[in-house]
Amino acid sequence: MEAEEKAVEQALPGMEKPRAKAKVFINPSDLVEVKVDVFFDPSSGEFLSAMVPELITNKETLKAVIGVDEYVFKFSKPMYDKLNKYRAACMELEPSTKTRMVNSLKLRDYLILFHLKEWNLKNDQGEAIPLSFTKSGGLTDESLNVVYSLHPSIMDIVMTSFESKMVLV
């Protein structure tokens, strides 16, 4: 990025770079995109591992040896009032300290239920697996069951990446 900035400065001497203003308000139509690479045995399709693509430096080398598929999950951004409702619903008493704590795993369930909006997953026949939603905007039980049938490592990586991008951690 620094090389890019220097190139701009050299191309436009004496001109200041325009600076964007901080985006402090959430646009309900904005989606957060989360990508995950899934590694699998190419002969059996058996799941081996998953990782965010940003951490993979030798993807082409890996593709020569094992199967690699990229999946994309898109989430809406939770507004402050909704996030507080989710947190309140996820509070649990910590017996040893007698304090109430947010159960982060339960919070993830709320984020999946109400904020997962799109994905590019396909079934064994190569057909898109659609997500369906209730009138209130949450995933239907049928879609939620499909989400929860994904390998736990995939969902852990997806949710950790989403939380990080939303600065919820």
mmCIF file of C-alpha atoms in Angstrom:
data_model
loop_
_atom_site.group_PDB
_atom_site.id
_atom_site.type_symbol
_atom_site.label_atom_id
_atom_site.label_comp_id
_atom_site.label_asym_id
_atom_site.label_seq_id
_atom_site.Cartn_x
_atom_site.Cartn_y
_atom_site.Cartn_z
ATOM 1 C CA MET A 1 0.000 0.000 0.000
ATOM 2 C CA GLU A 2 2.851 2.377 0.770
ATOM 3 C CA ALA A 3 4.304 1.916 -2.727
ATOM 4 C CA GLU A 4 0.888 2.796 -4.177
ATOM 5 C CA GLU A 5 0.693 5.963 -2.075
ATOM 6 C CA LYS A 6 4.203 7.021 -3.134
ATOM 7 C CA ALA A 7 3.312 6.453 -6.802
ATOM 8 C CA VAL A 8 0.260 8.690 -6.427
ATOM 9 C CA GLU A 9 2.327 11.395 -4.726
ATOM 10 C CA GLN A 10 4.932 11.266 -7.507
ATOM 11 C CA ALA A 11 2.297 11.361 -10.248
ATOM 12 C CA LEU A 12 0.530 14.327 -8.658
ATOM 13 C CA PRO A 13 3.241 16.492 -7.061
ATOM 14 C CA GLY A 14 1.964 19.241 -4.818
ATOM 15 C CA MET A 15 -1.569 17.811 -4.701
ATOM 16 C CA GLU A 16 -2.987 16.456 -1.490
ATOM 17 C CA LYS A 17 -4.729 13.129 -1.560
ATOM 18 C CA PRO A 18 -8.459 13.441 -1.061
ATOM 19 C CA ARG A 19 -9.427 11.918 2.259
ATOM 20 C CA ALA A 20 -12.639 10.050 2.815
ATOM 21 C CA LYS A 21 -14.798 10.805 5.820
ATOM 22 C CA ALA A 22 -15.291 8.118 8.433
ATOM 23 C CA LYS A 23 -18.336 5.958 7.757
ATOM 24 C CA VAL A 24 -19.858 5.909 11.219
ATOM 25 C CA PHE A 25 -23.451 5.107 10.255
ATOM 26 C CA ILE A 26 -24.602 1.673 9.210
ATOM 27 C CA ASN A 27 -26.409 1.400 5.913
ATOM 28 C CA PRO A 28 -28.911 -1.474 6.262
ATOM 29 C CA SER A 29 -28.331 -2.527 2.648
ATOM 30 C CA ASP A 30 -24.536 -2.837 3.033
ATOM 31 C CA LEU A 31 -23.287 -6.407 3.280
ATOM 32 C CA VAL A 32 -20.089 -7.717 4.834
ATOM 33 C CA GLU A 33 -18.442 -10.329 2.637
ATOM 34 C CA VAL A 34 -16.611 -13.210 4.290
ATOM 35 C CA LYS A 35 -14.599 -15.677 2.239
ATOM 36 C CA VAL A 36 -13.350 -19.059 3.362
ATOM 37 C CA ASP A 37 -11.199 -21.554 1.477
ATOM 38 C CA VAL A 38 -12.083 -25.179 2.099
ATOM 39 C CA PHE A 39 -9.434 -27.846 1.576
ATOM 40 C CA PHE A 40 -10.522 -31.373 0.735
ATOM 41 C CA ASP A 41 -9.238 -34.721 -0.462
ATOM 42 C CA PRO A 42 -9.692 -34.577 -4.259
ATOM 43 C CA SER A 43 -10.311 -38.321 -4.532
ATOM 44 C CA SER A 44 -13.024 -38.558 -1.859
ATOM 45 C CA GLY A 45 -14.183 -34.985 -1.259
ATOM 46 C CA GLU A 46 -13.476 -35.484 2.455
ATOM 47 C CA PHE A 47 -13.068 -32.215 4.365
ATOM 48 C CA LEU A 48 -9.480 -31.560 5.473
ATOM 49 C CA SER A 49 -9.365 -27.970 6.673
ATOM 50 C CA ALA A 50 -10.598 -24.422 6.153
ATOM 51 C CA MET A 51 -8.942 -21.016 6.277
ATOM 52 C CA VAL A 52 -9.540 -17.398 5.346
ATOM 53 C CA PRO A 53 -7.925 -16.784 1.922
ATOM 54 C CA GLU A 54 -5.875 -13.845 3.236
ATOM 55 C CA LEU A 55 -3.708 -16.284 5.202
ATOM 56 C CA ILE A 56 -2.889 -18.542 2.255
ATOM 57 C CA THR A 57 0.316 -17.677 0.446
ATOM 58 C CA ASN A 58 0.684 -20.738 -1.774
ATOM 59 C CA LYS A 59 -2.857 -21.448 -2.998
ATOM 60 C CA GLU A 60 -1.792 -22.552 -6.507
ATOM 61 C CA THR A 61 0.715 -25.021 -5.046
ATOM 62 C CA LEU A 62 -1.969 -26.383 -2.731
ATOM 63 C CA LYS A 63 -4.413 -26.775 -5.639
ATOM 64 C CA ALA A 64 -1.905 -29.068 -7.362
ATOM 65 C CA VAL A 65 -1.952 -31.419 -4.383
ATOM 66 C CA ILE A 66 -5.374 -31.102 -2.714
ATOM 67 C CA GLY A 67 -8.792 -29.760 -3.581
ATOM 68 C CA VAL A 68 -9.505 -26.113 -2.737
ATOM 69 C CA ASP A 69 -12.904 -24.433 -3.006
ATOM 70 C CA GLU A 70 -13.684 -20.827 -2.079
ATOM 71 C CA TYR A 71 -17.012 -20.018 -0.445
ATOM 72 C CA VAL A 72 -18.508 -16.590 0.117
ATOM 73 C CA PHE A 73 -20.895 -15.669 2.914
ATOM 74 C CA LYS A 74 -22.567 -12.243 3.046
ATOM 75 C CA PHE A 75 -23.968 -10.720 6.223
ATOM 76 C CA SER A 76 -25.945 -7.590 6.936
ATOM 77 C CA LYS A 77 -24.508 -5.297 9.585
ATOM 78 C CA PRO A 78 -26.275 -5.347 12.958
ATOM 79 C CA MET A 79 -27.444 -1.977 14.251
ATOM 80 C CA TYR A 80 -26.570 -1.029 17.836
ATOM 81 C CA ASP A 81 -30.100 -1.596 19.184
ATOM 82 C CA LYS A 82 -30.328 -5.081 17.659
ATOM 83 C CA LEU A 83 -26.878 -6.020 18.893
ATOM 84 C CA ASN A 84 -27.825 -4.958 22.420
ATOM 85 C CA LYS A 85 -30.996 -7.073 22.250
ATOM 86 C CA TYR A 86 -28.932 -10.067 21.145
ATOM 87 C CA ARG A 87 -26.406 -9.474 23.927
ATOM 88 C CA ALA A 88 -29.147 -9.174 26.549
ATOM 89 C CA ALA A 89 -30.720 -12.429 25.327
ATOM 90 C CA CYS A 90 -27.328 -14.151 25.528
ATOM 91 C CA MET A 91 -26.486 -13.130 29.099
ATOM 92 C CA GLU A 92 -25.626 -15.936 31.488
ATOM 93 C CA LEU A 93 -24.600 -15.978 35.128
ATOM 94 C CA GLU A 94 -20.965 -16.915 35.635
ATOM 95 C CA PRO A 95 -21.198 -18.989 38.849
ATOM 96 C CA SER A 96 -17.619 -18.510 40.012
ATOM 97 C CA THR A 97 -17.692 -14.703 39.815
ATOM 98 C CA LYS A 98 -21.445 -14.151 40.289
ATOM 99 C CA THR A 99 -21.412 -11.807 37.293
ATOM 100 C CA ARG A 100 -23.411 -11.888 34.107
ATOM 101 C CA MET A 101 -21.484 -12.477 30.878
ATOM 102 C CA VAL A 102 -22.478 -12.589 27.218
ATOM 103 C CA ASN A 103 -22.313 -16.128 25.878
ATOM 104 C CA SER A 104 -20.458 -15.469 22.613
ATOM 105 C CA LEU A 105 -21.580 -18.756 21.049
ATOM 106 C CA LYS A 106 -25.241 -17.875 21.578
ATOM 107 C CA LEU A 107 -24.540 -14.407 20.164
ATOM 108 C CA ARG A 108 -23.180 -16.061 17.025
ATOM 109 C CA ASP A 109 -26.478 -17.911 16.651
ATOM 110 C CA TYR A 110 -28.328 -14.578 16.572
ATOM 111 C CA LEU A 111 -25.882 -13.175 14.024
ATOM 112 C CA ILE A 112 -26.345 -16.228 11.792
ATOM 113 C CA LEU A 113 -30.127 -16.273 12.214
ATOM 114 C CA PHE A 114 -30.744 -12.595 11.464
ATOM 115 C CA HIS A 115 -27.722 -11.419 9.474
ATOM 116 C CA LEU A 116 -26.588 -14.189 7.094
ATOM 117 C CA LYS A 117 -28.167 -13.034 3.814
ATOM 118 C CA GLU A 118 -26.339 -14.744 0.935
ATOM 119 C CA TRP A 119 -23.865 -17.480 0.162
ATOM 120 C CA ASN A 120 -22.518 -19.343 -2.854
ATOM 121 C CA LEU A 121 -22.815 -22.917 -1.585
ATOM 122 C CA LYS A 122 -23.992 -25.635 -3.969
ATOM 123 C CA ASN A 123 -25.329 -29.140 -3.513
ATOM 124 C CA ASP A 124 -23.713 -32.321 -4.889
ATOM 125 C CA GLN A 125 -25.428 -31.737 -8.250
ATOM 126 C CA GLY A 126 -23.859 -28.274 -8.556
ATOM 127 C CA GLU A 127 -27.128 -26.414 -7.920
ATOM 128 C CA ALA A 128 -27.173 -23.320 -5.714
ATOM 129 C CA ILE A 129 -28.492 -23.922 -2.215
ATOM 130 C CA PRO A 130 -30.833 -20.997 -1.560
ATOM 131 C CA LEU A 131 -31.352 -19.373 1.801
ATOM 132 C CA SER A 132 -34.971 -18.684 2.689
ATOM 133 C CA PHE A 133 -36.208 -16.122 5.158
ATOM 134 C CA THR A 134 -39.185 -15.571 7.434
ATOM 135 C CA LYS A 135 -41.358 -12.460 7.218
ATOM 136 C CA SER A 136 -39.326 -10.945 10.073
ATOM 137 C CA GLY A 137 -36.108 -11.363 8.056
ATOM 138 C CA GLY A 138 -34.526 -14.279 9.901
ATOM 139 C CA LEU A 139 -33.532 -17.554 8.313
ATOM 140 C CA THR A 140 -36.261 -20.170 8.157
ATOM 141 C CA ASP A 141 -35.805 -23.328 10.237
ATOM 142 C CA GLU A 142 -35.055 -25.221 7.017
ATOM 143 C CA SER A 143 -32.254 -22.828 6.020
ATOM 144 C CA LEU A 144 -30.928 -22.702 9.569
ATOM 145 C CA ASN A 145 -30.704 -26.508 9.607
ATOM 146 C CA VAL A 146 -28.686 -26.394 6.367
ATOM 147 C CA VAL A 147 -26.334 -23.773 7.842
ATOM 148 C CA TYR A 148 -25.875 -25.824 11.005
ATOM 149 C CA SER A 149 -25.086 -28.932 8.955
ATOM 150 C CA LEU A 150 -21.904 -27.268 7.618
ATOM 151 C CA HIS A 151 -18.628 -28.456 9.083
ATOM 152 C CA PRO A 152 -18.135 -26.615 12.417
ATOM 153 C CA SER A 153 -14.637 -25.482 11.419
ATOM 154 C CA ILE A 154 -16.074 -23.652 8.409
ATOM 155 C CA MET A 155 -18.688 -21.829 10.478
ATOM 156 C CA ASP A 156 -16.173 -20.963 13.209
ATOM 157 C CA ILE A 157 -13.887 -19.369 10.620
ATOM 158 C CA VAL A 158 -16.784 -17.556 8.913
ATOM 159 C CA MET A 159 -18.139 -16.164 12.174
ATOM 160 C CA THR A 160 -14.713 -15.180 13.525
ATOM 161 C CA SER A 161 -13.987 -13.340 10.288
ATOM 162 C CA PHE A 162 -17.398 -11.609 10.333
ATOM 163 C CA GLU A 163 -16.978 -10.537 13.958
ATOM 164 C CA SER A 164 -13.511 -9.226 13.174
ATOM 165 C CA LYS A 165 -14.715 -7.257 10.151
ATOM 166 C CA MET A 166 -17.538 -5.783 12.225
ATOM 167 C CA VAL A 167 -15.150 -5.119 15.153
ATOM 168 C CA LEU A 168 -17.412 -7.124 17.448
ATOM 169 C CA VAL A 169 -14.572 -9.015 19.120
#
